XYZ file of N, CA and C in Angstrom:
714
model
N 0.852 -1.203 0.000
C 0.000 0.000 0.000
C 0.880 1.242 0.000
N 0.771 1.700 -1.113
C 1.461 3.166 -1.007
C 1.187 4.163 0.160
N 1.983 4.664 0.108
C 1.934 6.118 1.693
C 0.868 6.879 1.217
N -0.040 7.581 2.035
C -1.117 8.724 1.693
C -0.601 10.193 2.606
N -0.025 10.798 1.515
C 0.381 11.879 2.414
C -0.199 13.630 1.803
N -0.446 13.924 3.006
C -1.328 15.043 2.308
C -0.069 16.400 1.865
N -0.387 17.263 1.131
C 0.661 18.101 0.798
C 0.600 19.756 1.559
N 1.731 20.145 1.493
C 1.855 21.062 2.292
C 3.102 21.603 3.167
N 3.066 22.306 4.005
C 4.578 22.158 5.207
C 3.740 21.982 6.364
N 4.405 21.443 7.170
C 4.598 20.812 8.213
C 4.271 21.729 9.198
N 2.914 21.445 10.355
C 2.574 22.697 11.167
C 3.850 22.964 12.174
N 3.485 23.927 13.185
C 4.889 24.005 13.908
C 4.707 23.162 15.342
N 5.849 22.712 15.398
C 6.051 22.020 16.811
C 6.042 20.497 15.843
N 5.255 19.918 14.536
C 4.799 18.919 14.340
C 6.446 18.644 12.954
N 7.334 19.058 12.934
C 8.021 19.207 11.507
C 8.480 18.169 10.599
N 8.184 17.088 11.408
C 8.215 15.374 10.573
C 7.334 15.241 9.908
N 6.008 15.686 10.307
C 4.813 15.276 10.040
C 4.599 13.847 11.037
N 3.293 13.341 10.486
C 2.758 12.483 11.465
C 2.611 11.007 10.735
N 2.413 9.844 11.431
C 2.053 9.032 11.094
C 0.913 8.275 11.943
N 0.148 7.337 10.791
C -1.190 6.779 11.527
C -1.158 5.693 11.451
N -1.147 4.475 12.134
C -0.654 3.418 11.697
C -2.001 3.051 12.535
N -2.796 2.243 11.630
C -4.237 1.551 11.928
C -4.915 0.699 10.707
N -5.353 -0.508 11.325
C -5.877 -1.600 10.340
C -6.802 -1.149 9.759
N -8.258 -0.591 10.553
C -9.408 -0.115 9.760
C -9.221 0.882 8.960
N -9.279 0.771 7.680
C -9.479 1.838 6.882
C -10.201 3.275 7.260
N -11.645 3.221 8.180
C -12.109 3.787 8.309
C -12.011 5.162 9.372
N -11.179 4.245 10.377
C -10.053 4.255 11.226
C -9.361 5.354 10.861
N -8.427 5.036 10.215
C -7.444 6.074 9.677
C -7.931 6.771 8.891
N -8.853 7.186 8.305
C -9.207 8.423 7.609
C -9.933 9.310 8.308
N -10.118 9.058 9.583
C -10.841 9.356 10.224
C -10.464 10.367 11.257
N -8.970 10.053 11.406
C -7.855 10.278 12.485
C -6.790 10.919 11.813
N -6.662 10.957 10.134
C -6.307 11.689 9.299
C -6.748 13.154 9.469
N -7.920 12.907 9.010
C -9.134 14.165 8.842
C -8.847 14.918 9.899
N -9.079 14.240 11.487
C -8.980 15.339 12.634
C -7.852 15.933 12.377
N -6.611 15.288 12.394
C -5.592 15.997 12.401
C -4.902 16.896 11.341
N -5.583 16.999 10.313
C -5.617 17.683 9.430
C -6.211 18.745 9.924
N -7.362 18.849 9.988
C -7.950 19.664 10.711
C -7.453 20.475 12.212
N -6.924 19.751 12.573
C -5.952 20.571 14.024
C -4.934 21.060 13.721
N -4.082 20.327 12.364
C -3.060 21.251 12.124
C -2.788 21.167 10.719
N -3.345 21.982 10.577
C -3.609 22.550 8.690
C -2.205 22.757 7.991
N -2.038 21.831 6.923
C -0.671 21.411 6.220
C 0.172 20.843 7.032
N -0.012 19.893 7.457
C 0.658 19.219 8.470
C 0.389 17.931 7.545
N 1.980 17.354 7.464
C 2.342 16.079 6.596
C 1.717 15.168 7.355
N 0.849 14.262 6.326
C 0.120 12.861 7.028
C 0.838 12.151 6.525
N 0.596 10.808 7.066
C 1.164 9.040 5.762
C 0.205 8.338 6.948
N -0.216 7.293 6.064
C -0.702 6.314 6.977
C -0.362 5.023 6.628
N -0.352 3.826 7.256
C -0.096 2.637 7.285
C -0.996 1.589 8.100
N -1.194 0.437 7.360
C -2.344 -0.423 7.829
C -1.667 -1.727 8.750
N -0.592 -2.063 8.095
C 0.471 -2.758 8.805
C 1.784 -2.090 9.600
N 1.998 -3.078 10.499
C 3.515 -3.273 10.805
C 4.262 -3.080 10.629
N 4.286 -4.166 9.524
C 5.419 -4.322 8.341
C 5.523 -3.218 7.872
N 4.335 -2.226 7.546
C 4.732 -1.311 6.331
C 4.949 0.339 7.518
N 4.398 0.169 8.712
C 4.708 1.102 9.033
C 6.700 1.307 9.816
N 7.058 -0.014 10.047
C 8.347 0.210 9.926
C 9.305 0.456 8.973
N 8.813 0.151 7.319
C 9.269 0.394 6.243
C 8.956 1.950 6.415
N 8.119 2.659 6.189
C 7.442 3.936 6.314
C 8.629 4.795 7.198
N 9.199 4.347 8.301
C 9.844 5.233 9.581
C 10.950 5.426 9.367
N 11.821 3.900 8.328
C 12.691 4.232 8.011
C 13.334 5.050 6.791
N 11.983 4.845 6.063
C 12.512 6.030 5.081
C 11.892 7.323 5.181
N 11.315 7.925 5.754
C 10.605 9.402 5.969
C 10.720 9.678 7.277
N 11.182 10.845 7.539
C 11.016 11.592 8.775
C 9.645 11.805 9.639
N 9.037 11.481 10.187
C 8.166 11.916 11.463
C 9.021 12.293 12.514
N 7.494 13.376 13.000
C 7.861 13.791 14.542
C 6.831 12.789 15.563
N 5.213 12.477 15.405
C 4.778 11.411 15.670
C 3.767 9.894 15.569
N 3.811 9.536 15.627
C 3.284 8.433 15.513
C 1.831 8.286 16.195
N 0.410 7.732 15.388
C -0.445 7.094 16.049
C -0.279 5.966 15.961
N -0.511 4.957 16.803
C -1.115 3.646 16.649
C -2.250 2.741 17.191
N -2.475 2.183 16.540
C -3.940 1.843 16.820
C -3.858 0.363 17.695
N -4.085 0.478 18.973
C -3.402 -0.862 19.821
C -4.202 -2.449 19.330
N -5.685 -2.081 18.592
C -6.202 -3.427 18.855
C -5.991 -3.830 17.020
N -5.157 -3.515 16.758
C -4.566 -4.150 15.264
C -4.988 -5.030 14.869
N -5.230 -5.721 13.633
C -5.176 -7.285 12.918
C -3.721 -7.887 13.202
N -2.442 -7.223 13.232
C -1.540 -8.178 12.868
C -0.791 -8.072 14.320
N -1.235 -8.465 15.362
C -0.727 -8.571 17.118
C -0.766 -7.410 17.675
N -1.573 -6.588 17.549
C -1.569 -5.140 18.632
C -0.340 -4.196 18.390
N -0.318 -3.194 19.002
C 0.242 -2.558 18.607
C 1.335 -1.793 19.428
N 1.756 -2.797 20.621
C 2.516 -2.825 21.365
C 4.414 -2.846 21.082
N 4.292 -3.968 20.352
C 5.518 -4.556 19.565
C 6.257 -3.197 18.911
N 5.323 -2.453 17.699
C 5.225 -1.129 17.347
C 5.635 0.089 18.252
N 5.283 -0.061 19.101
C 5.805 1.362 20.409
C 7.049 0.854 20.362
N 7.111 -0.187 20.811
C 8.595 -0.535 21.616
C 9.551 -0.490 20.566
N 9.417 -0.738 18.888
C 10.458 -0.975 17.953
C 10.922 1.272 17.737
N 9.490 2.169 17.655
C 9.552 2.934 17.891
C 10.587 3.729 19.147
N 10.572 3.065 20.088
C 10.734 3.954 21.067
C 12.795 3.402 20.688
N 12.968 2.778 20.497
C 14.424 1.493 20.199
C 14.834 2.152 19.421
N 14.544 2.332 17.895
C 15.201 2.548 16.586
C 14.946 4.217 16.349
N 13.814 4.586 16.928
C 13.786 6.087 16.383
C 13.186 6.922 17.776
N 14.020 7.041 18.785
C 13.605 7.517 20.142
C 13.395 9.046 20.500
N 13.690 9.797 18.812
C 13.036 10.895 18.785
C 11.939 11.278 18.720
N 11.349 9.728 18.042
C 9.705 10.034 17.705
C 8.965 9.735 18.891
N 7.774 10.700 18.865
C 6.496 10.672 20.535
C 5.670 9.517 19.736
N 5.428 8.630 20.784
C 4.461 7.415 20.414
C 2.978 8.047 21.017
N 2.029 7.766 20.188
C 0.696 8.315 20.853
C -0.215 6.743 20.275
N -0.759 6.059 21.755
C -1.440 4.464 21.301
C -3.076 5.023 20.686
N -3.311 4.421 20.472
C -5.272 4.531 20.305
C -5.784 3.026 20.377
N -6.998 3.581 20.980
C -7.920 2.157 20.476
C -9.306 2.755 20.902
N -10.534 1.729 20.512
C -11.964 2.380 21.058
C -12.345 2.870 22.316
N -11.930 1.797 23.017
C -12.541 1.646 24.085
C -10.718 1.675 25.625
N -11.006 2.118 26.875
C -10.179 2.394 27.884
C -9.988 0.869 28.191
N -9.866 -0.257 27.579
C -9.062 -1.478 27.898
C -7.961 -1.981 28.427
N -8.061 -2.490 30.036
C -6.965 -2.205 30.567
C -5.760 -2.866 30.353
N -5.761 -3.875 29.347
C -4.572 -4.861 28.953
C -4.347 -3.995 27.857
N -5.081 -3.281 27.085
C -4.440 -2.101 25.808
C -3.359 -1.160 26.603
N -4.427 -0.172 27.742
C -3.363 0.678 28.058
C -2.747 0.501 28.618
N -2.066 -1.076 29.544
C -0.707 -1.230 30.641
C 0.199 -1.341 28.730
N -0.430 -2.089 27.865
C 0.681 -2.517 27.566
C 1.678 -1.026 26.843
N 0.318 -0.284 25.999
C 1.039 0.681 25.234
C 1.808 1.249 26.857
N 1.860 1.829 27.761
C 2.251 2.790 28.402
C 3.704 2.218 28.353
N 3.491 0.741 29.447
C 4.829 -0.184 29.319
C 5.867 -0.076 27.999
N 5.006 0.181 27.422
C 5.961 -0.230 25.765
C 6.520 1.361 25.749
N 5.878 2.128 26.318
C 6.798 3.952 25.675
C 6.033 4.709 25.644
N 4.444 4.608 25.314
C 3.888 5.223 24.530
C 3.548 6.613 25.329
N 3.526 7.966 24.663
C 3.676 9.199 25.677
C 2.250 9.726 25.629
N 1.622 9.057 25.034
C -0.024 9.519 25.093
C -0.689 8.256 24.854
N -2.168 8.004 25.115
C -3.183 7.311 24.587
C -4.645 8.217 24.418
N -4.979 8.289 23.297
C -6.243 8.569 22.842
C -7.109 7.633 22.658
N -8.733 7.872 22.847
C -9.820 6.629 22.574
C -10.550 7.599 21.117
N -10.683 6.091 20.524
C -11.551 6.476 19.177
C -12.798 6.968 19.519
N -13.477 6.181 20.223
C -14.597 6.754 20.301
C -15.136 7.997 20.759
N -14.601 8.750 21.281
C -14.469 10.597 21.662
C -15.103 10.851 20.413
N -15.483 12.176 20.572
C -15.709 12.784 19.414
C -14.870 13.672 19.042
N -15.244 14.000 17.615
C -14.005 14.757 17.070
C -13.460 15.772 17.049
N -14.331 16.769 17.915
C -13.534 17.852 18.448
C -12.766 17.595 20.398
N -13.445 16.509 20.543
C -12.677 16.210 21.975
C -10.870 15.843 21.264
N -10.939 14.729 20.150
C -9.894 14.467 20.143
C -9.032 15.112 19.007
N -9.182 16.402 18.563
C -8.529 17.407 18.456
C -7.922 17.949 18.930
N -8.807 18.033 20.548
C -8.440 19.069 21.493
C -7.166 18.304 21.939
N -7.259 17.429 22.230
C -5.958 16.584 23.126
C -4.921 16.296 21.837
N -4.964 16.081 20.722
C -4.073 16.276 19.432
C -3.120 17.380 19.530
N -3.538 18.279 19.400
C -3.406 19.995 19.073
C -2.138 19.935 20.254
N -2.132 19.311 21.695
C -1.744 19.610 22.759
C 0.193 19.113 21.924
N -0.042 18.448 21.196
C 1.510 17.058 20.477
C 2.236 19.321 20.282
N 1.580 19.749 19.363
C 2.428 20.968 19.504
C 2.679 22.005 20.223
N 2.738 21.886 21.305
C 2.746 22.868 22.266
C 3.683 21.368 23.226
N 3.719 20.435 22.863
C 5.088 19.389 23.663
C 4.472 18.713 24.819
N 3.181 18.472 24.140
C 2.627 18.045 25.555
C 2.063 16.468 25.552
N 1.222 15.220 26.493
C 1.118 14.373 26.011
C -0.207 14.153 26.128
N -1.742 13.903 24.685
C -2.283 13.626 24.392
C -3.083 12.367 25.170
N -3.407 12.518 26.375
C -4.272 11.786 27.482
C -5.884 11.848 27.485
N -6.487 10.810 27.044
C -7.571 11.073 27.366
C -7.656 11.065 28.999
N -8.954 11.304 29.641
C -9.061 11.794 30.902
C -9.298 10.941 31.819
N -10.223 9.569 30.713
C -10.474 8.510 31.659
C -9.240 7.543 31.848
N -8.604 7.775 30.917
C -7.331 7.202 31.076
C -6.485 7.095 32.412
N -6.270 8.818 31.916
C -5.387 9.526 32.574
C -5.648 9.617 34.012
N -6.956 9.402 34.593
C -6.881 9.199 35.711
C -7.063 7.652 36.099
N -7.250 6.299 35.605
C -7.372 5.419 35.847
C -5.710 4.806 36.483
N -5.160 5.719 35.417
C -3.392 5.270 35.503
C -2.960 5.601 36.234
N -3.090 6.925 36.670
C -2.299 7.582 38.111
C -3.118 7.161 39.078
N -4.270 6.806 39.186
C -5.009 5.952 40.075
C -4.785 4.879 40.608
N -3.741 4.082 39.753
C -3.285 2.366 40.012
C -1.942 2.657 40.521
N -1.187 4.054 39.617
C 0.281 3.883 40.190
C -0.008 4.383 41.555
N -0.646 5.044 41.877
C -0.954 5.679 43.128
C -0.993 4.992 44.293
N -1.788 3.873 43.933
C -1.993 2.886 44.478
C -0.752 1.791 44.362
N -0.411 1.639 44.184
C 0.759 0.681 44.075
C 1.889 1.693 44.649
N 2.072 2.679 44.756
C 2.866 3.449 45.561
C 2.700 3.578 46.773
N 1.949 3.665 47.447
C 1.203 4.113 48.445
C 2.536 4.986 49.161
N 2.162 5.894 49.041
C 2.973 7.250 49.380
C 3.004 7.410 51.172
N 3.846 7.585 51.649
C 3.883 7.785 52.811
C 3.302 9.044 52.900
N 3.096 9.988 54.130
C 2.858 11.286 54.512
C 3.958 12.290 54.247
N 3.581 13.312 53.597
C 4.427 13.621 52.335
C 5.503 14.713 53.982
N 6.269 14.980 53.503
C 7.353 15.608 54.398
C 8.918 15.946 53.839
N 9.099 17.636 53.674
C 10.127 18.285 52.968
C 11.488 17.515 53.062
N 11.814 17.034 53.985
C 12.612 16.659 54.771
C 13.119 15.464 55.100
N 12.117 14.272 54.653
C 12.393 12.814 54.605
C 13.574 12.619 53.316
N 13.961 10.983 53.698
C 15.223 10.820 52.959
C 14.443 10.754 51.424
N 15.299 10.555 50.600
C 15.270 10.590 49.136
C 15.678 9.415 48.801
N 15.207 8.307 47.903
C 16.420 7.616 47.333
C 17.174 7.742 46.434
N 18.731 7.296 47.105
C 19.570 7.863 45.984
C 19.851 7.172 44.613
N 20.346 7.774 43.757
C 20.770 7.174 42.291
C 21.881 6.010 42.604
N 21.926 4.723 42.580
C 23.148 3.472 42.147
C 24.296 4.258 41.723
N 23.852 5.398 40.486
C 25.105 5.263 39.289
C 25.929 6.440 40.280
N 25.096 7.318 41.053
C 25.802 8.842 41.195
C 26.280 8.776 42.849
N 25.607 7.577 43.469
C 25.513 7.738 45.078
C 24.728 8.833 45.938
N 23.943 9.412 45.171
C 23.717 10.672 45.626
C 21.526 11.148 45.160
N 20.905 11.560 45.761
C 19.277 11.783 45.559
C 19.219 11.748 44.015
N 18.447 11.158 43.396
C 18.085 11.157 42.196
C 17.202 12.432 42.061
N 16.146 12.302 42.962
C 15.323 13.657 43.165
C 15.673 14.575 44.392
N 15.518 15.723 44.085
C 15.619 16.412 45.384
C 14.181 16.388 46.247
N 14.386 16.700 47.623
C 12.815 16.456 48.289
C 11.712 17.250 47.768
N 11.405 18.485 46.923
C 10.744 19.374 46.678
C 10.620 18.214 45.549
N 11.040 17.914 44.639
C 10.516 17.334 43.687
C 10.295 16.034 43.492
N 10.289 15.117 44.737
C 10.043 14.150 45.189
C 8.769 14.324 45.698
N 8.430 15.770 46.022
C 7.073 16.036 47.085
C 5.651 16.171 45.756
N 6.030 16.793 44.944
C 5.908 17.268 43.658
C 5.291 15.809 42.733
N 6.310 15.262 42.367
C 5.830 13.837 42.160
C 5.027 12.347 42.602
N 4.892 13.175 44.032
C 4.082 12.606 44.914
C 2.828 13.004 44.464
N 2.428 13.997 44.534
C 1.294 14.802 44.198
C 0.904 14.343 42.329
N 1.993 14.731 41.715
C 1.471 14.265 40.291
C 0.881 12.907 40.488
N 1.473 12.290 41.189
C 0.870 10.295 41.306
C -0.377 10.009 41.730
N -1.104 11.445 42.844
C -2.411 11.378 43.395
C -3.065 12.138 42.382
N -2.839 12.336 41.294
C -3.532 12.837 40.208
C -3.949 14.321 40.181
N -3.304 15.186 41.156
C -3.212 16.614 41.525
C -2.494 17.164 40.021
N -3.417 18.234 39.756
C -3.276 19.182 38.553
C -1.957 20.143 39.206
N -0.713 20.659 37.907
C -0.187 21.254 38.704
C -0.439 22.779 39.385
N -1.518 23.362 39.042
C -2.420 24.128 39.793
C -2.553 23.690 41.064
N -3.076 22.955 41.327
C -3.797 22.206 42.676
C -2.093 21.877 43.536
N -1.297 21.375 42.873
C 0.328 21.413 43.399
C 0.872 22.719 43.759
N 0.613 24.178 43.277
C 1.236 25.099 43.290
C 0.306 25.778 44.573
N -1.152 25.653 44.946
C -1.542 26.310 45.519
C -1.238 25.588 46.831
N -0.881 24.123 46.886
C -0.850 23.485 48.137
C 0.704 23.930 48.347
N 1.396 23.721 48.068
C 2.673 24.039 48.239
C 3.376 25.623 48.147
N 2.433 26.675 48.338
C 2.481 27.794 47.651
C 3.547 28.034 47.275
N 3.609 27.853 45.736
C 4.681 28.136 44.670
C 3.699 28.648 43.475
N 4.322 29.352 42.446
C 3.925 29.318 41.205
C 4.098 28.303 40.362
N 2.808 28.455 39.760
C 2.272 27.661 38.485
C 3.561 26.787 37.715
N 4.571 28.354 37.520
C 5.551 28.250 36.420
C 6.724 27.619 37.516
N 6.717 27.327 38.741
C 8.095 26.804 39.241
C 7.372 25.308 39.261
N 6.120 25.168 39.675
C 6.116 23.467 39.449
C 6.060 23.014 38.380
N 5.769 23.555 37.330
C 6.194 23.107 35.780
C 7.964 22.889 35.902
N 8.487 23.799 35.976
C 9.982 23.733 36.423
C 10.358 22.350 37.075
N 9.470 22.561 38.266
C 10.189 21.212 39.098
C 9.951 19.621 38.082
N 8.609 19.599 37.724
C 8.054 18.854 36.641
C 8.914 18.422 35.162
N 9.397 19.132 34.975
C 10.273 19.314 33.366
C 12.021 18.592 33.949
N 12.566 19.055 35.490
C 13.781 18.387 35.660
C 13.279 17.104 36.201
N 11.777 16.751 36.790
C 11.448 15.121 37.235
C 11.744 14.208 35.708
N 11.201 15.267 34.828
C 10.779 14.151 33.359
C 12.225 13.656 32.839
N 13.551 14.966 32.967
C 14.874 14.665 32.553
C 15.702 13.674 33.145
N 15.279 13.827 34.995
C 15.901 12.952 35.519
C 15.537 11.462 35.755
N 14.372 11.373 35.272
C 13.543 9.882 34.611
C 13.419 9.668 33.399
N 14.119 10.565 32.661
C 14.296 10.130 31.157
C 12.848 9.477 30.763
N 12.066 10.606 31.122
C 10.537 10.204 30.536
C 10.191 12.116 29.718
N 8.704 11.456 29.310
C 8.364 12.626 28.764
C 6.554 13.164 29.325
N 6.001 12.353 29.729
C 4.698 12.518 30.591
C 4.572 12.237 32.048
N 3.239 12.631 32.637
C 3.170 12.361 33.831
C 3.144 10.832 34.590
N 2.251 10.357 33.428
C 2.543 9.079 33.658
C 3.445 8.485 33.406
N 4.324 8.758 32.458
C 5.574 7.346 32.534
C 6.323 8.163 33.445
N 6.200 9.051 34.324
C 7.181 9.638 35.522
C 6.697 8.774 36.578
N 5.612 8.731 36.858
C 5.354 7.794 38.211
C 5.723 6.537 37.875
N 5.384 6.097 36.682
C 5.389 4.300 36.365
C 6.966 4.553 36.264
N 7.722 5.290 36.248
C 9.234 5.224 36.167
C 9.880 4.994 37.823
N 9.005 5.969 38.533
C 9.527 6.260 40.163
C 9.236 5.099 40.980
N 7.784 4.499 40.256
C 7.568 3.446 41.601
C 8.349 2.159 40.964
N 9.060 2.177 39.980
C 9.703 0.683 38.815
C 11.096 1.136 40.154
N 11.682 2.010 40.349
C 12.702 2.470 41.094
C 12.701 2.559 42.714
N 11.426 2.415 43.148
C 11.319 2.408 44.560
C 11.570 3.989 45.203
N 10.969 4.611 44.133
C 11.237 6.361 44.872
C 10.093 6.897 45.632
N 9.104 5.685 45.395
C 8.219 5.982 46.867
C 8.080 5.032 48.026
N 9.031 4.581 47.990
C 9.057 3.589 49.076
C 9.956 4.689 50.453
């Protein structure tokens, strides 16, 4: 199947253009369209396979990737992870219909820095699209709180305190996080907006984004969620 790519330049923040990698035909034109629509001349290609969307990655530049997790040819897990391996510049964003919880452990596990549901409508999932240029990660809501809901739970956070130990890094001997942003990440894990973080902790908006942006560097992640699923894989809330 030849590439379907629409013509034009490349919106900003997006300068690869995008890719859609989904079995249903209907599917991907569908998820085309929105994003066409969210970001006008913004390079599409789509792919129905695997096979062809790893042929696709290696010869054309993207910035990101959809994929559609409940695939014909084994889900679309395999796909994140060859993504996240061979081309770790590109943002993985999963999809599927429905909030399935063996879909979203696996895409998250596998890399993926967003998950969108098909079934939204199409200006909901615009809205969370649109967010890929401005560097942000494309969460639906039921998701997004189901996930920090479980890591939350599987963390179980002690009583938060400036001042308790940190654990340190193996490689450096020394706090991986500092306590402010250990306190910080505590709070992202109970699913606290960083609004709701800045007013409890009275700080500005723009310093817990700050603290937020050196958690994501020093977990070599890029969302909220693969920051917690990174901290509690590490025992940084224990």
């Amino acid at each position: 199947m030849a590439p379907q790519i629409s013509a034009g330049s490349p919106g900003a923040g997006m300068c690869g253009g995008a890719l859609v990698v989904e079995g249903s035909p209907s599917v991907s034109e569908r998820m085309r369209r929105i994003l066409a629509a969210a970001a006008p001349g913004l390079q599409l290609a789509a792919a129905s396979t695997q096979a062809e969307a790893r042929f696709m990655l290696a010869a054309q530049a993207f910035s990101f990737v959809l994929v559609g997790m409940d695939g014909p040819d084994g889900g679309g897990a395999a796909l994140i992870r060859h993504v996240r391996r061979d081309h770790p510049h590109i943002d993985v964003i999963a999809m599927s219909e429905t909030d399935d919880d063996r879909l979203v452990g696996a895409a998250i596990a596998a890399g993926a820095v967003g998950y969108v549901l098909t079934e939204a409508d199409d200006a909901e999932l615009a809205f969370l699209l649109r967010s890929i240029e401005r560097g942000g990660a494309p969460v639906d809501s039921r998701i997004a709180r189901r996930i920090l809901g479980l890591f939350a739970a599987s963390a179980q956070p002690k009583p938060i305190a400036i001042q308790q130990p940190v654990p340190a890094s193996p490689a450096e001997g020394k706090p991986l996080l500092s306590p402010r942003e250990l306190k910080v990440l505590r709070l992202i894990a109970q699913g606290w907006s960083n609004q709701q973080i800045a007013e409890a902790v009275s700080l500005s908006v723009n310093t817990i984004e700050f603290h937020a942006k050196n958690i994501y560097r020093k977990l070599s992640v890029k969302s909220r969620t693969q920051a917690v699923h990174q901290a509690t894989q590490q025992g940084l809330f224990n």
